[in-house]
Amino acid sequence: MNDNVNILRIIRGTTVDGPGFRTSIYFAGCRHRCPGCHNLQSWDFNAGKTMGIDEILEVIEEEDYDVTLTGGDPLYNPDFVICLADRIHSLGHNIWLYTGFTWEEILNSHALYDAVSHIDVIVDSPFVLSQRDPDLAFRGSSNQRIIDVAQSIKKGGINLWRRE
Ligand code: SF4
């Protein structure tokens, strides 16, 4: 596992990356290359600042917010995501993760599936410009799905997240 990853930024108190106030961790690096991507800088794995898990946890612990892992795409560092997610859960926070991989691609990859099984909710699939809808909550295009991971694994099919 990489002991460090590059982080573009950490935003505390955001309300756009999942329900409630959240701390969002933006991982550097993405190879999905979606046309119309909102942040071309995020494609570079060397962008931002190199950080380890303890350093990221210190920022998360400054607030009592749930956490979102986004980017870029955090799933290009699946082992790091597993370790970070376990530490975040031990603090009592739930975790959302944004990825350009589809749920079906995740099921076909041991590494991706292992990582996602440590997450509460994922927003899957690449951004599709022709399906962009600014009125959608927590996602950019209508092909993207907000998936309750534990329920989907339990039921053996996609179980969409519903706001309580
Ligand atoms: S997955 Fe996200 S960060 Fe990556 S290219 Fe697509 S829109 Fe951009």
Coordinates of N, CA and C and ligand atoms in Angstrom, one line a residue:
M1 N 0.8 -1.2 0.0 CA 0.0 0.0 0.0 C 0.9 1.2 0.0
N2 N 0.4 2.3 -0.7 CA 1.1 3.6 -0.6 C 0.8 4.2 0.8
D3 N 1.9 4.6 1.5 CA 1.7 5.2 2.8 C 1.1 6.6 2.7
N4 N 1.3 7.2 1.5 CA 0.9 8.6 1.2 C 0.2 8.7 -0.1
V5 N -0.7 9.6 -0.2 CA -1.3 9.9 -1.5 C -1.3 11.4 -1.7
N6 N -1.6 11.9 -2.9 CA -1.6 13.3 -3.1 C -3.1 13.8 -2.9
I7 N -3.3 14.8 -2.1 CA -4.6 15.4 -1.8 C -4.6 16.8 -2.4
L8 N -5.7 17.0 -3.3 CA -5.8 18.3 -3.9 C -6.2 19.4 -2.9
R9 N -7.2 19.0 -2.0 CA -7.7 19.9 -1.0 C -8.6 19.2 0.0
I10 N -8.8 19.8 1.1 CA -9.8 19.3 2.1 C -10.7 20.4 2.4
I11 N -12.0 20.2 2.2 CA -13.0 21.2 2.5 C -13.9 20.8 3.7
R12 N -13.9 21.6 4.7 CA -14.7 21.3 5.9 C -16.0 22.1 5.9
G13 N -17.1 21.3 6.1 CA -18.4 22.0 6.2 C -19.2 22.1 4.9
T14 N -18.8 21.3 3.9 CA -19.5 21.4 2.6 C -20.8 20.7 2.8
T15 N -21.8 21.1 2.0 CA -23.2 20.5 2.0 C -23.5 19.9 0.6
V16 N -22.6 19.9 -0.3 CA -22.9 19.4 -1.7 C -22.4 18.0 -2.0
D17 N -21.6 17.4 -1.1 CA -21.0 16.1 -1.4 C -21.6 15.0 -0.5
G18 N -23.0 15.1 -0.3 CA -23.6 14.2 0.6 C -24.5 14.9 1.6
P19 N -25.3 14.2 2.4 CA -26.2 14.9 3.3 C -25.5 15.5 4.5
G20 N -26.0 16.6 4.9 CA -25.5 17.3 6.1 C -24.1 18.0 5.9
F21 N -23.6 18.5 6.9 CA -22.2 19.1 6.8 C -21.2 18.0 6.8
R22 N -20.2 18.1 5.8 CA -19.3 17.0 5.7 C -17.9 17.6 5.5
T23 N -16.9 16.8 5.8 CA -15.5 17.1 5.4 C -15.2 16.3 4.1
S24 N -14.9 17.0 3.1 CA -14.6 16.4 1.8 C -13.1 16.3 1.5
I25 N -12.6 15.1 1.2 CA -11.2 14.9 0.9 C -11.1 14.7 -0.6
Y26 N -10.4 15.6 -1.3 CA -10.2 15.5 -2.7 C -8.9 14.8 -3.1
F27 N -9.0 13.6 -3.5 CA -7.8 12.8 -3.9 C -7.3 13.3 -5.3
A28 N -6.0 13.5 -5.5 CA -5.5 13.8 -6.8 C -5.4 12.6 -7.7
G29 N -5.7 12.7 -8.9 CA -5.5 11.6 -9.9 C -6.8 11.0 -10.4
C30 N -6.9 11.0 -11.7 CA -8.1 10.3 -12.3 C -7.8 10.0 -13.8
R31 N -8.1 8.8 -14.2 CA -7.9 8.4 -15.6 C -9.2 8.2 -16.4
H32 N -10.3 8.6 -15.8 CA -11.6 8.4 -16.6 C -11.7 9.4 -17.7
R33 N -11.1 10.6 -17.6 CA -11.1 11.6 -18.6 C -12.5 11.9 -19.2
C34 N -13.5 12.1 -18.3 CA -14.8 12.4 -18.8 C -14.8 13.7 -19.5
P35 N -15.4 13.8 -20.8 CA -15.6 15.1 -21.4 C -16.5 16.0 -20.6
G36 N -16.0 17.2 -20.4 CA -16.8 18.1 -19.5 C -16.5 18.0 -18.1
C37 N -15.4 17.3 -17.7 CA -15.0 17.1 -16.3 C -14.9 18.5 -15.7
H38 N -15.4 18.6 -14.4 CA -15.5 19.9 -13.7 C -14.1 20.4 -13.3
N39 N -13.1 19.5 -13.3 CA -11.8 19.8 -12.6 C -10.7 19.1 -13.3
L40 N -10.2 19.6 -14.4 CA -9.1 18.9 -15.2 C -7.8 18.8 -14.3
Q41 N -7.6 19.7 -13.4 CA -6.4 19.7 -12.5 C -6.4 18.4 -11.7
S42 N -7.6 17.8 -11.4 CA -7.7 16.6 -10.6 C -7.2 15.4 -11.3
W43 N -6.9 15.4 -12.6 CA -6.5 14.2 -13.3 C -5.0 13.9 -13.0
D44 N -4.3 14.9 -12.5 CA -2.8 14.7 -12.2 C -2.6 14.1 -10.9
F45 N -2.0 12.9 -10.9 CA -1.7 12.2 -9.6 C -0.7 12.9 -8.7
N46 N 0.1 13.8 -9.4 CA 1.1 14.5 -8.6 C 0.7 15.9 -8.1
A47 N -0.6 16.3 -8.4 CA -1.1 17.6 -8.0 C -1.3 17.6 -6.5
G48 N -1.5 18.8 -6.0 CA -1.8 18.9 -4.5 C -0.6 18.6 -3.6
K49 N -1.0 18.1 -2.4 CA 0.0 17.9 -1.4 C 0.0 16.5 -1.0
T50 N 1.2 15.9 -0.8 CA 1.4 14.5 -0.3 C 1.0 14.4 1.2
M51 N 0.1 13.5 1.5 CA -0.4 13.4 2.9 C -0.5 11.9 3.2
G52 N -0.3 11.6 4.5 CA -0.5 10.3 5.0 C -1.8 10.2 5.8
I53 N -2.2 9.0 6.2 CA -3.5 8.9 6.9 C -3.6 9.7 8.2
D54 N -2.5 9.7 9.0 CA -2.6 10.4 10.3 C -2.8 11.9 10.0
E55 N -2.2 12.4 9.0 CA -2.3 13.9 8.7 C -3.7 14.2 8.2
I56 N -4.3 13.3 7.4 CA -5.7 13.6 7.0 C -6.6 13.5 8.1
L57 N -6.4 12.5 9.0 CA -7.2 12.3 10.2 C -7.2 13.5 11.1
E58 N -6.1 14.1 11.2 CA -6.0 15.3 12.1 C -6.9 16.4 11.6
V59 N -7.1 16.6 10.3 CA -8.0 17.6 9.7 C -9.4 17.2 10.0
I60 N -9.7 15.9 9.7 CA -11.1 15.4 9.9 C -11.5 15.6 11.4
E61 N -10.6 15.4 12.3 CA -10.9 15.4 13.7 C -11.2 16.8 14.2
E62 N -10.8 17.8 13.4 CA -11.1 19.2 13.8 C -12.5 19.6 13.9
E63 N -13.4 18.8 13.1 CA -14.8 19.0 13.1 C -15.5 17.6 13.4
D64 N -16.8 17.7 13.7 CA -17.5 16.5 14.0 C -18.4 16.1 12.8
Y65 N -17.9 16.2 11.6 CA -18.6 16.0 10.4 C -18.4 14.6 9.8
D66 N -19.5 14.1 9.1 CA -19.3 12.9 8.3 C -18.3 13.3 7.2
V67 N -17.9 12.2 6.4 CA -16.7 12.4 5.5 C -17.1 12.0 4.1
T68 N -16.6 12.7 3.1 CA -16.7 12.3 1.7 C -15.3 12.2 1.1
L69 N -15.1 11.1 0.4 CA -13.8 10.9 -0.3 C -14.2 11.1 -1.8
T70 N -13.5 12.1 -2.4 CA -13.8 12.4 -3.8 C -12.5 12.8 -4.5
G71 N -12.6 13.4 -5.7 CA -11.3 13.7 -6.4 C -11.6 14.5 -7.6
G72 N -10.9 14.1 -8.7 CA -10.1 12.8 -8.9 C -11.0 11.6 -8.6
D73 N -10.3 10.5 -8.4 CA -11.1 9.3 -8.1 C -10.3 8.5 -7.0
P74 N -10.8 8.5 -5.8 CA -10.1 7.8 -4.7 C -9.8 6.3 -4.9
L75 N -10.6 5.7 -5.8 CA -10.4 4.2 -6.0 C -9.2 3.9 -6.8
Y76 N -8.4 4.9 -7.3 CA -7.1 4.5 -7.8 C -6.1 4.2 -6.7
N77 N -6.5 4.4 -5.5 CA -5.7 4.1 -4.3 C -6.5 3.2 -3.3
P78 N -6.9 2.0 -3.8 CA -7.9 1.2 -3.0 C -7.4 0.8 -1.6
D79 N -6.2 0.4 -1.5 CA -5.7 0.0 -0.2 C -5.6 1.2 0.8
F80 N -5.2 2.3 0.3 CA -5.2 3.5 1.1 C -6.7 3.9 1.6
V81 N -7.6 3.7 0.7 CA -9.0 4.0 1.0 C -9.5 3.1 2.1
I82 N -9.1 1.8 2.1 CA -9.5 0.9 3.1 C -9.0 1.3 4.5
C83 N -7.7 1.6 4.6 CA -7.1 2.0 5.8 C -7.7 3.3 6.3
L84 N -7.9 4.3 5.4 CA -8.5 5.6 5.8 C -9.9 5.4 6.3
A85 N -10.7 4.6 5.5 CA -12.1 4.4 5.9 C -12.2 3.8 7.3
D86 N -11.4 2.8 7.5 CA -11.5 2.1 8.8 C -11.2 3.1 10.0
R87 N -10.2 4.0 9.8 CA -9.9 5.0 10.8 C -11.1 6.0 11.0
I88 N -11.7 6.4 9.8 CA -12.8 7.3 9.9 C -14.0 6.7 10.6
H89 N -14.3 5.5 10.3 CA -15.4 4.8 10.9 C -15.1 4.7 12.4
S90 N -13.9 4.5 12.8 CA -13.6 4.3 14.3 C -13.9 5.6 15.0
L91 N -14.0 6.7 14.3 CA -14.3 8.0 14.9 C -15.8 8.2 14.9
G92 N -16.6 7.3 14.3 CA -18.0 7.4 14.3 C -18.7 8.1 13.2
H93 N -17.9 8.4 12.1 CA -18.4 9.2 11.0 C -18.8 8.2 9.8
N94 N -19.9 8.5 9.1 CA -20.2 7.8 7.9 C -19.4 8.3 6.7
I95 N -19.3 7.5 5.7 CA -18.4 7.8 4.6 C -19.1 7.7 3.2
W96 N -19.1 8.7 2.4 CA -19.5 8.7 1.0 C -18.2 8.7 0.2
L97 N -18.3 8.1 -1.0 CA -17.2 8.1 -1.9 C -17.7 8.3 -3.4
Y98 N -17.0 9.2 -4.1 CA -17.3 9.5 -5.5 C -16.3 8.8 -6.3
T99 N -16.8 8.0 -7.3 CA -15.9 7.3 -8.2 C -16.4 7.4 -9.7
G100 N -15.5 7.3 -10.6 CA -15.9 7.3 -12.0 C -16.1 5.8 -12.5
F101 N -15.8 4.9 -11.7 CA -16.0 3.4 -12.0 C -17.5 3.2 -11.8
T102 N -18.1 2.3 -12.6 CA -19.5 1.8 -12.4 C -19.5 0.8 -11.3
W103 N -20.7 0.6 -10.8 CA -20.9 -0.5 -9.8 C -20.5 -1.8 -10.4
E104 N -20.9 -2.0 -11.7 CA -20.6 -3.3 -12.3 C -19.1 -3.5 -12.5
E105 N -18.3 -2.5 -12.8 CA -16.9 -2.6 -12.9 C -16.3 -2.9 -11.5
I106 N -16.9 -2.3 -10.5 CA -16.4 -2.5 -9.1 C -16.6 -4.0 -8.7
L107 N -17.7 -4.5 -9.1 CA -18.0 -6.0 -8.8 C -17.0 -6.9 -9.5
N108 N -16.5 -6.5 -10.6 CA -15.6 -7.3 -11.4 C -14.1 -7.1 -11.0
S109 N -13.8 -6.4 -9.9 CA -12.4 -6.1 -9.5 C -12.3 -6.4 -8.0
H110 N -11.5 -7.3 -7.6 CA -11.3 -7.6 -6.2 C -10.9 -6.4 -5.5
A111 N -9.9 -5.6 -6.0 CA -9.3 -4.5 -5.3 C -10.4 -3.4 -5.1
L112 N -11.2 -3.1 -6.2 CA -12.2 -2.1 -6.1 C -13.3 -2.5 -5.1
Y113 N -13.7 -3.8 -5.2 CA -14.8 -4.3 -4.4 C -14.4 -4.2 -2.9
D114 N -13.1 -4.7 -2.6 CA -12.6 -4.6 -1.2 C -12.7 -3.2 -0.7
A115 N -12.3 -2.3 -1.5 CA -12.3 -0.9 -1.0 C -13.7 -0.4 -0.8
V116 N -14.6 -0.6 -1.7 CA -15.9 -0.1 -1.7 C -16.7 -0.7 -0.5
S117 N -16.4 -2.0 -0.2 CA -17.1 -2.6 0.9 C -16.8 -2.0 2.3
H118 N -15.8 -1.0 2.3 CA -15.5 -0.3 3.5 C -16.2 1.1 3.5
I119 N -17.0 1.3 2.5 CA -17.7 2.6 2.4 C -19.2 2.5 2.6
D120 N -19.8 3.5 3.1 CA -21.3 3.5 3.3 C -22.1 3.7 2.1
V121 N -21.7 4.8 1.3 CA -22.5 5.1 0.1 C -21.5 5.6 -0.9
I122 N -21.7 5.1 -2.2 CA -20.9 5.6 -3.3 C -21.8 6.3 -4.3
V123 N -21.2 7.2 -5.0 CA -21.8 7.8 -6.2 C -21.0 7.3 -7.3
D124 N -21.5 6.5 -8.2 CA -20.7 5.8 -9.2 C -20.8 6.4 -10.6
S125 N -20.0 5.9 -11.5 CA -20.1 6.1 -12.9 C -19.4 7.5 -13.3
P126 N -18.9 7.5 -14.5 CA -18.3 8.7 -15.0 C -19.4 9.8 -15.3
F127 N -18.9 11.0 -15.3 CA -19.8 12.2 -15.6 C -20.0 12.1 -17.1
V128 N -21.3 12.2 -17.5 CA -21.7 12.2 -18.9 C -22.3 13.6 -19.2
L129 N -21.6 14.3 -20.1 CA -22.0 15.7 -20.3 C -23.4 15.8 -20.9
S130 N -23.8 14.9 -21.8 CA -25.1 15.0 -22.4 C -26.3 14.7 -21.4
Q131 N -25.9 14.1 -20.2 CA -26.9 13.8 -19.2 C -26.7 14.7 -18.0
R132 N -26.0 15.8 -18.1 CA -25.8 16.7 -17.0 C -27.1 17.3 -16.6
D133 N -27.3 17.4 -15.3 CA -28.5 18.0 -14.8 C -28.2 18.7 -13.5
P134 N -28.1 20.1 -13.5 CA -27.7 20.8 -12.3 C -28.8 20.7 -11.2
D135 N -29.9 20.2 -11.5 CA -31.0 20.1 -10.4 C -30.8 18.9 -9.6
L136 N -29.9 17.9 -10.0 CA -29.8 16.7 -9.3 C -29.0 17.0 -8.0
A137 N -29.4 16.3 -6.9 CA -28.7 16.5 -5.6 C -27.5 15.5 -5.6
F138 N -26.3 16.0 -5.3 CA -25.1 15.2 -5.0 C -24.6 14.5 -6.2
R139 N -25.0 14.8 -7.4 CA -24.4 14.2 -8.6 C -24.5 15.1 -9.8
G140 N -23.6 14.9 -10.8 CA -23.6 15.9 -11.9 C -24.4 15.5 -13.1
S141 N -24.5 14.2 -13.3 CA -25.3 13.7 -14.5 C -26.2 12.5 -14.1
S142 N -27.3 12.4 -14.8 CA -28.3 11.5 -14.4 C -28.0 10.0 -14.5
N143 N -26.9 9.7 -15.2 CA -26.4 8.2 -15.2 C -25.8 7.8 -13.9
Q144 N -25.3 8.8 -13.1 CA -24.6 8.5 -11.9 C -25.6 8.0 -10.9
R145 N -25.3 7.0 -10.1 CA -26.2 6.5 -9.1 C -25.6 6.6 -7.7
I146 N -26.5 6.9 -6.7 CA -26.1 7.0 -5.3 C -26.5 5.7 -4.7
I147 N -25.5 4.9 -4.3 CA -25.7 3.5 -4.0 C -25.4 3.2 -2.5
D148 N -26.4 2.6 -1.8 CA -26.2 2.2 -0.5 C -25.4 0.9 -0.5
V149 N -24.1 0.9 -0.1 CA -23.2 -0.2 -0.4 C -23.6 -1.5 0.4
A150 N -23.9 -1.3 1.7 CA -24.2 -2.5 2.5 C -25.5 -3.2 2.0
Q151 N -26.5 -2.4 1.7 CA -27.8 -3.0 1.3 C -27.6 -3.6 -0.1
S152 N -26.8 -3.0 -1.0 CA -26.6 -3.6 -2.3 C -25.8 -4.9 -2.2
I153 N -24.8 -5.0 -1.4 CA -24.1 -6.3 -1.2 C -25.0 -7.3 -0.6
K154 N -25.8 -6.9 0.4 CA -26.7 -7.9 1.1 C -27.8 -8.4 0.1
K155 N -28.3 -7.5 -0.8 CA -29.4 -8.0 -1.7 C -28.9 -8.5 -3.0
G156 N -27.6 -8.3 -3.3 CA -27.0 -8.9 -4.5 C -27.4 -8.0 -5.7
G157 N -27.8 -6.8 -5.6 CA -28.1 -5.9 -6.7 C -28.1 -4.5 -6.2
I158 N -28.1 -3.5 -7.1 CA -28.0 -2.1 -6.7 C -29.2 -1.7 -5.8
N159 N -28.9 -1.2 -4.7 CA -29.9 -0.6 -3.8 C -29.6 0.9 -3.7
L160 N -30.5 1.7 -4.2 CA -30.2 3.1 -4.2 C -30.3 3.7 -2.9
W161 N -29.5 4.7 -2.5 CA -29.6 5.4 -1.2 C -30.8 6.3 -1.3
R162 N -31.5 6.3 -0.1 CA -32.7 7.2 0.0 C -32.4 8.1 1.2
R163 N -32.7 9.4 1.1 CA -32.6 10.3 2.2 C -33.6 9.9 3.3
E164 N -33.1 9.8 4.5 CA -34.0 9.4 5.6 C -34.9 10.5 6.0
Ligands
SF4_1 S1 -14.4 10.7 -12.9 FE1 -14.8 12.8 -12.1 S2 -12.7 13.7 -11.8 FE2 -12.5 11.9 -13.2 S3 -12.6 12.7 -15.3 FE3 -14.7 12.0 -14.6 S4 -15.7 13.9 -13.8 FE4 -13.4 14.3 -13.9

